[in-house]
Short mmCIF file of C-alpha atoms in Angstrom, two decimals:
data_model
loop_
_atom_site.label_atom_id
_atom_site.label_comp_id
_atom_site.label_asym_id
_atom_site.label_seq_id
_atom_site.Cartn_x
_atom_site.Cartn_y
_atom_site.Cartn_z
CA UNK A 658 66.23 101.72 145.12
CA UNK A 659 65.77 97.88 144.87
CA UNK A 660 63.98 97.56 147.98
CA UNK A 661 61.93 100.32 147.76
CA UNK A 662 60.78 99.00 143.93
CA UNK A 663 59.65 95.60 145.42
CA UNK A 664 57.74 97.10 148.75
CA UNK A 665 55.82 99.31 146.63
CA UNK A 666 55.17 95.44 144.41
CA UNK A 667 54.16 93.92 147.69
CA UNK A 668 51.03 96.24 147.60
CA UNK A 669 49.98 95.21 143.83
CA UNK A 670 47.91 92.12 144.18
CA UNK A 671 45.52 93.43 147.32
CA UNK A 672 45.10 96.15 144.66
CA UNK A 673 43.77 94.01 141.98
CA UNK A 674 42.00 91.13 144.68
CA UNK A 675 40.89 93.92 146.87
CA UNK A 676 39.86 93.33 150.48
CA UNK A 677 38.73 96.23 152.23
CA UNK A 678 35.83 97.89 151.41
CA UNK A 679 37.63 101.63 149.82
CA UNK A 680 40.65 101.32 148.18
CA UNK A 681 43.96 102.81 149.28
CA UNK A 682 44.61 105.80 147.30
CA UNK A 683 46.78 109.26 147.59
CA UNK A 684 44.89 111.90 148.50
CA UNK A 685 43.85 114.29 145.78
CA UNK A 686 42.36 117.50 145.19
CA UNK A 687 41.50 117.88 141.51
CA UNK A 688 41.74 121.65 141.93
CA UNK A 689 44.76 122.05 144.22
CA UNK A 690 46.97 120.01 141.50
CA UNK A 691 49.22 116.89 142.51
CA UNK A 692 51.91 116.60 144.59
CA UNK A 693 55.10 115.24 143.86
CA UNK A 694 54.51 111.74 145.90
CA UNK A 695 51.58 111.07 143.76
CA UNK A 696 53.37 112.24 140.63
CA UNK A 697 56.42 109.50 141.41
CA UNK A 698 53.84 106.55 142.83
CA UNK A 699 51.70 107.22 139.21
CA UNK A 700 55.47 106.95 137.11
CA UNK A 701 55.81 103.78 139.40
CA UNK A 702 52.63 102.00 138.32
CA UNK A 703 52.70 103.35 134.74
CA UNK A 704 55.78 101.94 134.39
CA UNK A 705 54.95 98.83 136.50
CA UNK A 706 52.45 98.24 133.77
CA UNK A 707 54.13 98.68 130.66
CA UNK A 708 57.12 96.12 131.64
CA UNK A 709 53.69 93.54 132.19
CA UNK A 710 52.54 94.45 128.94
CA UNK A 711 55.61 93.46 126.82
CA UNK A 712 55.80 90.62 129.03
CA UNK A 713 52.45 89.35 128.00
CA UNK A 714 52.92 90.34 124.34
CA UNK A 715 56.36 88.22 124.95
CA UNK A 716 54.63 85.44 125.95
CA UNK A 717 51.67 85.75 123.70
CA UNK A 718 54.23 85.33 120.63
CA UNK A 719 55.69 82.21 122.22
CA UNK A 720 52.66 80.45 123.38
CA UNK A 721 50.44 78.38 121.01
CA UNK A 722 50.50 75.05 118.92
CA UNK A 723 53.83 75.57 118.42
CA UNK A 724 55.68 76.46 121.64
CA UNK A 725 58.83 78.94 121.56
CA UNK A 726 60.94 79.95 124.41
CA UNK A 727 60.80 83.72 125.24
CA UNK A 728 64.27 84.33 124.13
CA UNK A 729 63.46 82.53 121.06
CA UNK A 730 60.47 84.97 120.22
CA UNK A 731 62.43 87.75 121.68
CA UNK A 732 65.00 87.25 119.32
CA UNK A 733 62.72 86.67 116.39
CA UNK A 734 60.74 89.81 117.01
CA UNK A 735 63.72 92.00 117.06
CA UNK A 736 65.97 90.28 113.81
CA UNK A 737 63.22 88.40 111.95
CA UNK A 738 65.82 88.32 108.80
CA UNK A 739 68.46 85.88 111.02
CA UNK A 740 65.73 83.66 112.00
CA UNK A 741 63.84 80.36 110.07
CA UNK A 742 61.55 81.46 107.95
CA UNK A 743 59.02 79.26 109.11
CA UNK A 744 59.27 80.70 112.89
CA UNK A 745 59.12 84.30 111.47
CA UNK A 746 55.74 83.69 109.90
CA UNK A 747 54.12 82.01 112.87
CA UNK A 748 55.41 85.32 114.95
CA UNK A 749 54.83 88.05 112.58
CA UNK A 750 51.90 86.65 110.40
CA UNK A 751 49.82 84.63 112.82
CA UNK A 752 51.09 85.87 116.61
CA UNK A 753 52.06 89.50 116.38
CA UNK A 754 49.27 90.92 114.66
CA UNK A 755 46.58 89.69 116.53
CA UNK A 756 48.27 90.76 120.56
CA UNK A 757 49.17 93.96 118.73
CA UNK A 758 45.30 94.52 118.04
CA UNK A 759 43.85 92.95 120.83
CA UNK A 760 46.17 95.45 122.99
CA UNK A 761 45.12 98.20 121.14
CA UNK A 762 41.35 97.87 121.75
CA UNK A 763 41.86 97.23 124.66
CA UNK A 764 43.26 100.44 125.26
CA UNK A 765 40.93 102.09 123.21
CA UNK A 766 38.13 100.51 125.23
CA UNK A 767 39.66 101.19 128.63
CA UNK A 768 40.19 105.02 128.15
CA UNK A 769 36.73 105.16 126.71
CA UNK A 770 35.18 103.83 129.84
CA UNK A 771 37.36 106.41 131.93
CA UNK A 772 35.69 109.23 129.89
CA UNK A 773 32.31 107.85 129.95
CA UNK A 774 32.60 107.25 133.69
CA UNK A 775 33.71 110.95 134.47
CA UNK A 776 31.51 112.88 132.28
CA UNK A 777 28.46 110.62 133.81
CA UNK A 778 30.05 110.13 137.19
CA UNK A 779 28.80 106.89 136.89
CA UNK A 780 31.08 104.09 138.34
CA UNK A 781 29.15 101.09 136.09
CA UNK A 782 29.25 103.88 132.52
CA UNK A 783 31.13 102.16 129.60
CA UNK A 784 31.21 101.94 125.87
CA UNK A 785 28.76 98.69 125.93
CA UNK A 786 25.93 100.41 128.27
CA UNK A 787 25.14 103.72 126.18
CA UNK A 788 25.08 101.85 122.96
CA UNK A 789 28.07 102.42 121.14
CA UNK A 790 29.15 98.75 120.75
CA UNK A 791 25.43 97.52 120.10
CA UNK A 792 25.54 100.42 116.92
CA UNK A 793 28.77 99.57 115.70
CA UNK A 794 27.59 95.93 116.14
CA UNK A 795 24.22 96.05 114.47
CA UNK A 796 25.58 98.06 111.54
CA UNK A 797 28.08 95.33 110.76
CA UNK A 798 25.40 92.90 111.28
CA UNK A 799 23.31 94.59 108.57
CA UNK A 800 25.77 94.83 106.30
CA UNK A 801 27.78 91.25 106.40
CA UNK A 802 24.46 89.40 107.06
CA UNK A 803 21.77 90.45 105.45
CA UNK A 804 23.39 92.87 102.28
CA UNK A 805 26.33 90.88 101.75
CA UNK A 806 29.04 92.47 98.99
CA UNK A 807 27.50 95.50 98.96
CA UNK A 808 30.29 97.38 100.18
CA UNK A 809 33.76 95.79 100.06
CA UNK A 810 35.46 94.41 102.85
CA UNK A 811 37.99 96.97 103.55
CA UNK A 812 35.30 99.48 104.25
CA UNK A 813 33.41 97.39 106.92
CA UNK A 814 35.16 99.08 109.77
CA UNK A 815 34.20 102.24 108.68
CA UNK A 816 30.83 101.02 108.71
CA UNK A 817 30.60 99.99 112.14
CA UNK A 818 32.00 103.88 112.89
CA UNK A 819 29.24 105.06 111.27
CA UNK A 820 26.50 103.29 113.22
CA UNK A 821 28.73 103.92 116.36
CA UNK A 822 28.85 107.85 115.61
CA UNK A 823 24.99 107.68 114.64
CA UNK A 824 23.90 105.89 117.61
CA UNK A 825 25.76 108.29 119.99
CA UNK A 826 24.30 110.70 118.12
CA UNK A 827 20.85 109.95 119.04
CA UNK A 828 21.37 109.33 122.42
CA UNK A 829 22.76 112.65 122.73
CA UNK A 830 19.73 114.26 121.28
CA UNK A 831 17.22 112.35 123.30
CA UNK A 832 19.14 112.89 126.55
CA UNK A 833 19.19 116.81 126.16
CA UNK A 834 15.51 117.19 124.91
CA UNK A 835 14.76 118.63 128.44
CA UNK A 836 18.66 119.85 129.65
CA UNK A 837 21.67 117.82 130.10
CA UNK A 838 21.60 115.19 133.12
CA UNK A 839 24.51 112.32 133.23
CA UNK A 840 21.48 109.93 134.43
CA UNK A 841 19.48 110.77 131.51
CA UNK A 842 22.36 109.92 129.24
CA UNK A 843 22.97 106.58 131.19
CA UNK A 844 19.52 105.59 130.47
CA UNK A 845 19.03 106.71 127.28
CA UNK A 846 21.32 104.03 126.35
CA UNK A 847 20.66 101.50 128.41
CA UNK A 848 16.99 101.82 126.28
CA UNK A 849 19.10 102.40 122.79
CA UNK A 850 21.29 99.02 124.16
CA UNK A 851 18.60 97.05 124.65
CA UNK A 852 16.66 97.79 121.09
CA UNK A 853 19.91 97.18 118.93
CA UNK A 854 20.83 93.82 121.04
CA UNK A 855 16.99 92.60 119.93
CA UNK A 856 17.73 93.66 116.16
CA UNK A 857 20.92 92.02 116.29
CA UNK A 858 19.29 89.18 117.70
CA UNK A 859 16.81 89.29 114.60
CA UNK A 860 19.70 89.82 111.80
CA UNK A 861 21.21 86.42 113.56
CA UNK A 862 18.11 84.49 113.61
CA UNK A 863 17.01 85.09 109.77
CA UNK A 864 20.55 85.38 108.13
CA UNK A 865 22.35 83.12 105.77
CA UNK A 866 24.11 80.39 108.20
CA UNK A 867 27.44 80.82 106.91
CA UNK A 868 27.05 84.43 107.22
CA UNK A 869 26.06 84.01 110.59
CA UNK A 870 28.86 81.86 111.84
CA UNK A 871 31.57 84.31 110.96
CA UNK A 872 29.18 87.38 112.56
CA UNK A 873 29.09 85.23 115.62
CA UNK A 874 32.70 84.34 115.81
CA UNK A 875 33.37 88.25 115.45
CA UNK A 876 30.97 89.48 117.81
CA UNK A 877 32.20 86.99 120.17
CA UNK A 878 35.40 89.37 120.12
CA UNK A 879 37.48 86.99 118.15
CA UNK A 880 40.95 88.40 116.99
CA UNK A 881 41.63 85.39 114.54
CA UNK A 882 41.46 86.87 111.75
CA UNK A 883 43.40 90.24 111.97
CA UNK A 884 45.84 91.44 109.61
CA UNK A 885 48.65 94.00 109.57
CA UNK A 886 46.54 96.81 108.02
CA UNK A 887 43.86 96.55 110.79
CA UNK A 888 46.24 97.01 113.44
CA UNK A 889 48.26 99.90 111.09
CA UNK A 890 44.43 102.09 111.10
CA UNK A 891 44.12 100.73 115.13
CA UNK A 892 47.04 102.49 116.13
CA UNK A 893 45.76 105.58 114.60
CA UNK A 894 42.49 105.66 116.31
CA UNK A 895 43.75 104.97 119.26
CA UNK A 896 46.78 107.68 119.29
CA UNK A 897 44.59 110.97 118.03
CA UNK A 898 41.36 110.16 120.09
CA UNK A 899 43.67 108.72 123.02
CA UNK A 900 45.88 111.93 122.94
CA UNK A 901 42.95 114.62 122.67
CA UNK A 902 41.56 112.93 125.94
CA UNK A 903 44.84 112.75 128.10
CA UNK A 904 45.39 116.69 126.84
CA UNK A 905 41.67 117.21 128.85
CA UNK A 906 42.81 115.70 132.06
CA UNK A 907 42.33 118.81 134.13
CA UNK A 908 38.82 119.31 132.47
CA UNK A 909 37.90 115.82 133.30
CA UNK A 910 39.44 115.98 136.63
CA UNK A 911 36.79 119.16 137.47
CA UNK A 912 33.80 117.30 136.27
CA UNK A 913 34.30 114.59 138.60
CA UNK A 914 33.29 117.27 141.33
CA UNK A 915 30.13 118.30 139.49
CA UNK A 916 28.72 120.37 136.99
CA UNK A 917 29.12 124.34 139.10
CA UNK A 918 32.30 123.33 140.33
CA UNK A 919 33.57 122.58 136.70
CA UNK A 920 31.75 125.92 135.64
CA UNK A 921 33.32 127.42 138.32
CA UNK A 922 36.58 126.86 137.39
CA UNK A 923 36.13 127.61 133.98
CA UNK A 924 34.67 124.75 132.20
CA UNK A 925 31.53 124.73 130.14
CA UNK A 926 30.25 121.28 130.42
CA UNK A 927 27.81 121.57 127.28
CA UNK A 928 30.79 122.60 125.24
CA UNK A 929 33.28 119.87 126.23
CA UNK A 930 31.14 116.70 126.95
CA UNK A 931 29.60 116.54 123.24
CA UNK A 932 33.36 116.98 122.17
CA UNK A 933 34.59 113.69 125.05
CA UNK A 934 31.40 111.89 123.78
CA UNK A 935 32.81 112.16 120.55
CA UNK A 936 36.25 110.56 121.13
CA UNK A 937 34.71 107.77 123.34
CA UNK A 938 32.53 106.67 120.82
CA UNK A 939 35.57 107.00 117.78
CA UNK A 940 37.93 104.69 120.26
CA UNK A 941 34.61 101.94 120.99
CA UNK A 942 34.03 102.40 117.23
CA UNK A 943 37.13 101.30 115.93
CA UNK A 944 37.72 98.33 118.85
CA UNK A 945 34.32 97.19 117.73
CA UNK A 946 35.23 97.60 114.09
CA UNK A 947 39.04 95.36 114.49
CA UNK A 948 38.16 93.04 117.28
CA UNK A 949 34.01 93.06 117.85
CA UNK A 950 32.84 93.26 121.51
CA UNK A 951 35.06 92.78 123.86
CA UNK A 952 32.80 93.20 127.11
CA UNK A 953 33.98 94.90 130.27
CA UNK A 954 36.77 96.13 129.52
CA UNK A 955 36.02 99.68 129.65
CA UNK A 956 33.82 98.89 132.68
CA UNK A 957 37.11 97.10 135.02
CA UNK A 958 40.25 98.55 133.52
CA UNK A 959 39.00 102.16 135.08
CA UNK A 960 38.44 100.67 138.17
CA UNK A 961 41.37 98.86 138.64
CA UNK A 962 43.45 101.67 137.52
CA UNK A 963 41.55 104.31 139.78
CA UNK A 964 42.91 102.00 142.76
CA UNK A 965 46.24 103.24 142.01
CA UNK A 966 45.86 106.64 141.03
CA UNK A 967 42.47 107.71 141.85
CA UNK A 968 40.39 110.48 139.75
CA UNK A 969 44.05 111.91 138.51
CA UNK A 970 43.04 111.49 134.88
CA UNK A 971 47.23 112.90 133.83
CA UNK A 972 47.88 109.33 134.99
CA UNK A 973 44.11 107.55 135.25
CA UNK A 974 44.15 107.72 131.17
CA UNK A 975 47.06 106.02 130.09
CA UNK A 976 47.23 103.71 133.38
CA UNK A 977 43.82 102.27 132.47
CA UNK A 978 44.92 102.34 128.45
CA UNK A 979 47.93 99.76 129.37
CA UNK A 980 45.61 97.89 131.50
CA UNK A 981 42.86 97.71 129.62
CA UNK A 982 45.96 96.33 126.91
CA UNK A 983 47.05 93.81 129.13
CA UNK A 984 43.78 92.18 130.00
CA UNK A 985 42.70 91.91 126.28
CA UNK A 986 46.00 90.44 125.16
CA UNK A 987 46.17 88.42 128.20
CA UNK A 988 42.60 87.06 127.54
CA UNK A 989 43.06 86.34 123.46
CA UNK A 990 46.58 84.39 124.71
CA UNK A 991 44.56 82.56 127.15
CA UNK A 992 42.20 81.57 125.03
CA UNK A 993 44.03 80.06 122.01
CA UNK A 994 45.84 77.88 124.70
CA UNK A 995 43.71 77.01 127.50
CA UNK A 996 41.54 74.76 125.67
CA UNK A 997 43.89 74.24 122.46
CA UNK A 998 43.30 73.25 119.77
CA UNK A 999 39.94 74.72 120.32
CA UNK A 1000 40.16 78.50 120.59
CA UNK A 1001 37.82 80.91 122.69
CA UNK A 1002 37.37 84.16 121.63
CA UNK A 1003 39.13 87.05 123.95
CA UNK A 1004 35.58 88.34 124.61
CA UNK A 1005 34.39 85.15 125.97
CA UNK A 1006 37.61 84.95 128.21
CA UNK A 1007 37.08 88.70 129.58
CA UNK A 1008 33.22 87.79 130.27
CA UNK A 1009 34.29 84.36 132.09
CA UNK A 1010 36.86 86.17 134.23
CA UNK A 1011 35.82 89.78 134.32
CA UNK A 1012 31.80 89.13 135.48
CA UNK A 1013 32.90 87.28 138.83
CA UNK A 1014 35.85 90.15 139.15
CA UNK A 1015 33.03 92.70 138.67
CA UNK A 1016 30.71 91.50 141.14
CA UNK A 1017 33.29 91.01 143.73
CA UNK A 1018 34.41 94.56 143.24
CA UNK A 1019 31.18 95.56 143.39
CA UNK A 1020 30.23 93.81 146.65
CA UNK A 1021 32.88 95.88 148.13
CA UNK A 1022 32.77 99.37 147.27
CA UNK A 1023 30.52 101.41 149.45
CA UNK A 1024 29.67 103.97 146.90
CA UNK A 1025 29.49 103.12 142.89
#
């Protein structure tokens, strides 16, 4: 059992680094179902992935100005009451929340791209190329910037939903005009993207300073400044949105294949798409809302996870969810150490390490 854990390990980092032009994957027919050595090498990786995950948020909580061992944090995380008060806040009020949320958008993030990349079958689809982030972005903008204290900030979130929902909106509208076409919808928003970065641009350039120099900091994907109640309402937009799209694995695995084989097998892409569309843009919508932009993500996270599973979305969804998590959380811990005491934003970490990741990926992949 031992052995057989650690040969399957020995194939993890040409997985990530890869070095052959197609990756290595388990054979699958979406319409024939999964066979039982898939099903165990998916519970492998998922699980593979989790125990990184806690290790990162470990060593996230430990990490920082003040340095902790990892049993030390361990053991403050799970009694808080039998440790120094002083440690206790710097875990729970200053480490905890902010790996908490940055693992939760990224997972939000991650399974949006897989959804966005299936119902387009476009391998370079994600939340930040049909416009979601630039809405949710630009409505915050509008409202912190320019209209200051005209709606409290509790309900800022909520508006960076609504420009997220309404932007989706229209690009679903303009894409259908003449029929429904995946490439229509991918360059609807690439258009939509590009208008709402230049209007964001314009908010930046003619707002209040001060103003500006927090918008930056959160647009920047910044995770400073998150409390207990954001990551409380995170959780829930990632579990109900998260959930309805692993329960439409099967439908997702069928559209892969194309539009008439989906219809053949029962699945009216004009009904379901609209109702995927609309829990991709809720989970970039609420990331956006708690962390800001946090770039890539739900372009590489699909892609890396797809090189362990392939196109079986039962295990695609959550696999990219934990490692969309882990590169997030990995990327906020890096940057409030690398440079300390300066601190980088996690979205200027994932952009410094995910574009050369990207490319490389890119340059080796035959088809995208």
């Amino acid at each position: 059992m031992k052995s057989n854990y650690f040969s399957r390990l020995a194939h993890f980092l040409p997985r990530i680094f890869p070095t052959s032009p197609t990756p290595r994957l388990v054979n699958f027919n979406p319409i024939a179902g999964v066979n039982i050595r898939a099903r165990s090498t998916d519970v492998f990786w998922l699980f593979s992935f989790t125990v990184l995950l806690l290790f990162i948020l470990l060593w996230g909580t430990a990490t920082g100005s003040y340095q902790l061992s990892l049993l030390k944090s361990w053991q403050i995380v799970l009694s808080p009451d039998s440790a120094p008060e002083r440690l206790v806040r710097i875990v729970w009020e200053f480490r905890l929340p902010r790996l908490l949320a940055a693992a939760l958008c990224g997972a939000a993030l991650a399974i949006a791209g897989v959804i966005l990349q299936s119902i387009t079958r476009n391998a370079l689809a994600s939340p930040g190329l049909i416009g979601v982030e630039a809405g949710a972005s630009a409505t915050m903008l509008l409202f912190v910037v320019i209209m200051p204290g005209l709606i409290p900030i509790s309900l800022l979130p909520f508006s960076a939903m609504l420009g997220g929902f309404s932007v989706a909106a229209l690009i679903w509208i303009l894409s259908t005009m003449a029929g429904y076409s995946p490439i229509r919808l991918v360059l609807v928003g690439v258009g939509i993207t590009s208008m709402l970065s230049a209007f964001s641009e314009m908010l930046i350039t003619y707002g209040d300073i001060e103003l500006v120099e927090s918008a930056l900091m959160w647009l920047g994907g910044s995770l400073h400044q998150v409390s207990w109640a954001q990551v409380e309402i995170m959780v829930w937009w990632l579990l109900v949105p998260g959930l309805l799209a692993w329960l439409f694995f099967r439908p997702l695995n069928l559209l892969i294949l194309g539009d008439q084989v989906a219809f053949s097998r029962g699945v009216v892409h004009r009904k379901i798409i609209p109702f995927l569309l609309l829990l991709s843009v809720a989970l970039t919508s609420a990331s956006v809302a708690t962390a800001g932009t946090l770039t890539f993500v739900g372009l590489i996270a699909p892609h890396i996870a797809r090189r362990f599973c392939a196109d079986r979305h039962g295990a695609l969804i959550p696999l990219s969810a934990l490692i969309g998590a882990c590169l997030v959380a990995l990327g906020d811990t890096l940057g409030r150490n690398v440079f300390a005491p300066l601190q980088l934003p996690a979205g200027l970490v994932l952009v410094m390490v995910g574009a050369p990741y990207f490319i490389v990926l890119m340059s080796r992949l035959k088809k995208v």
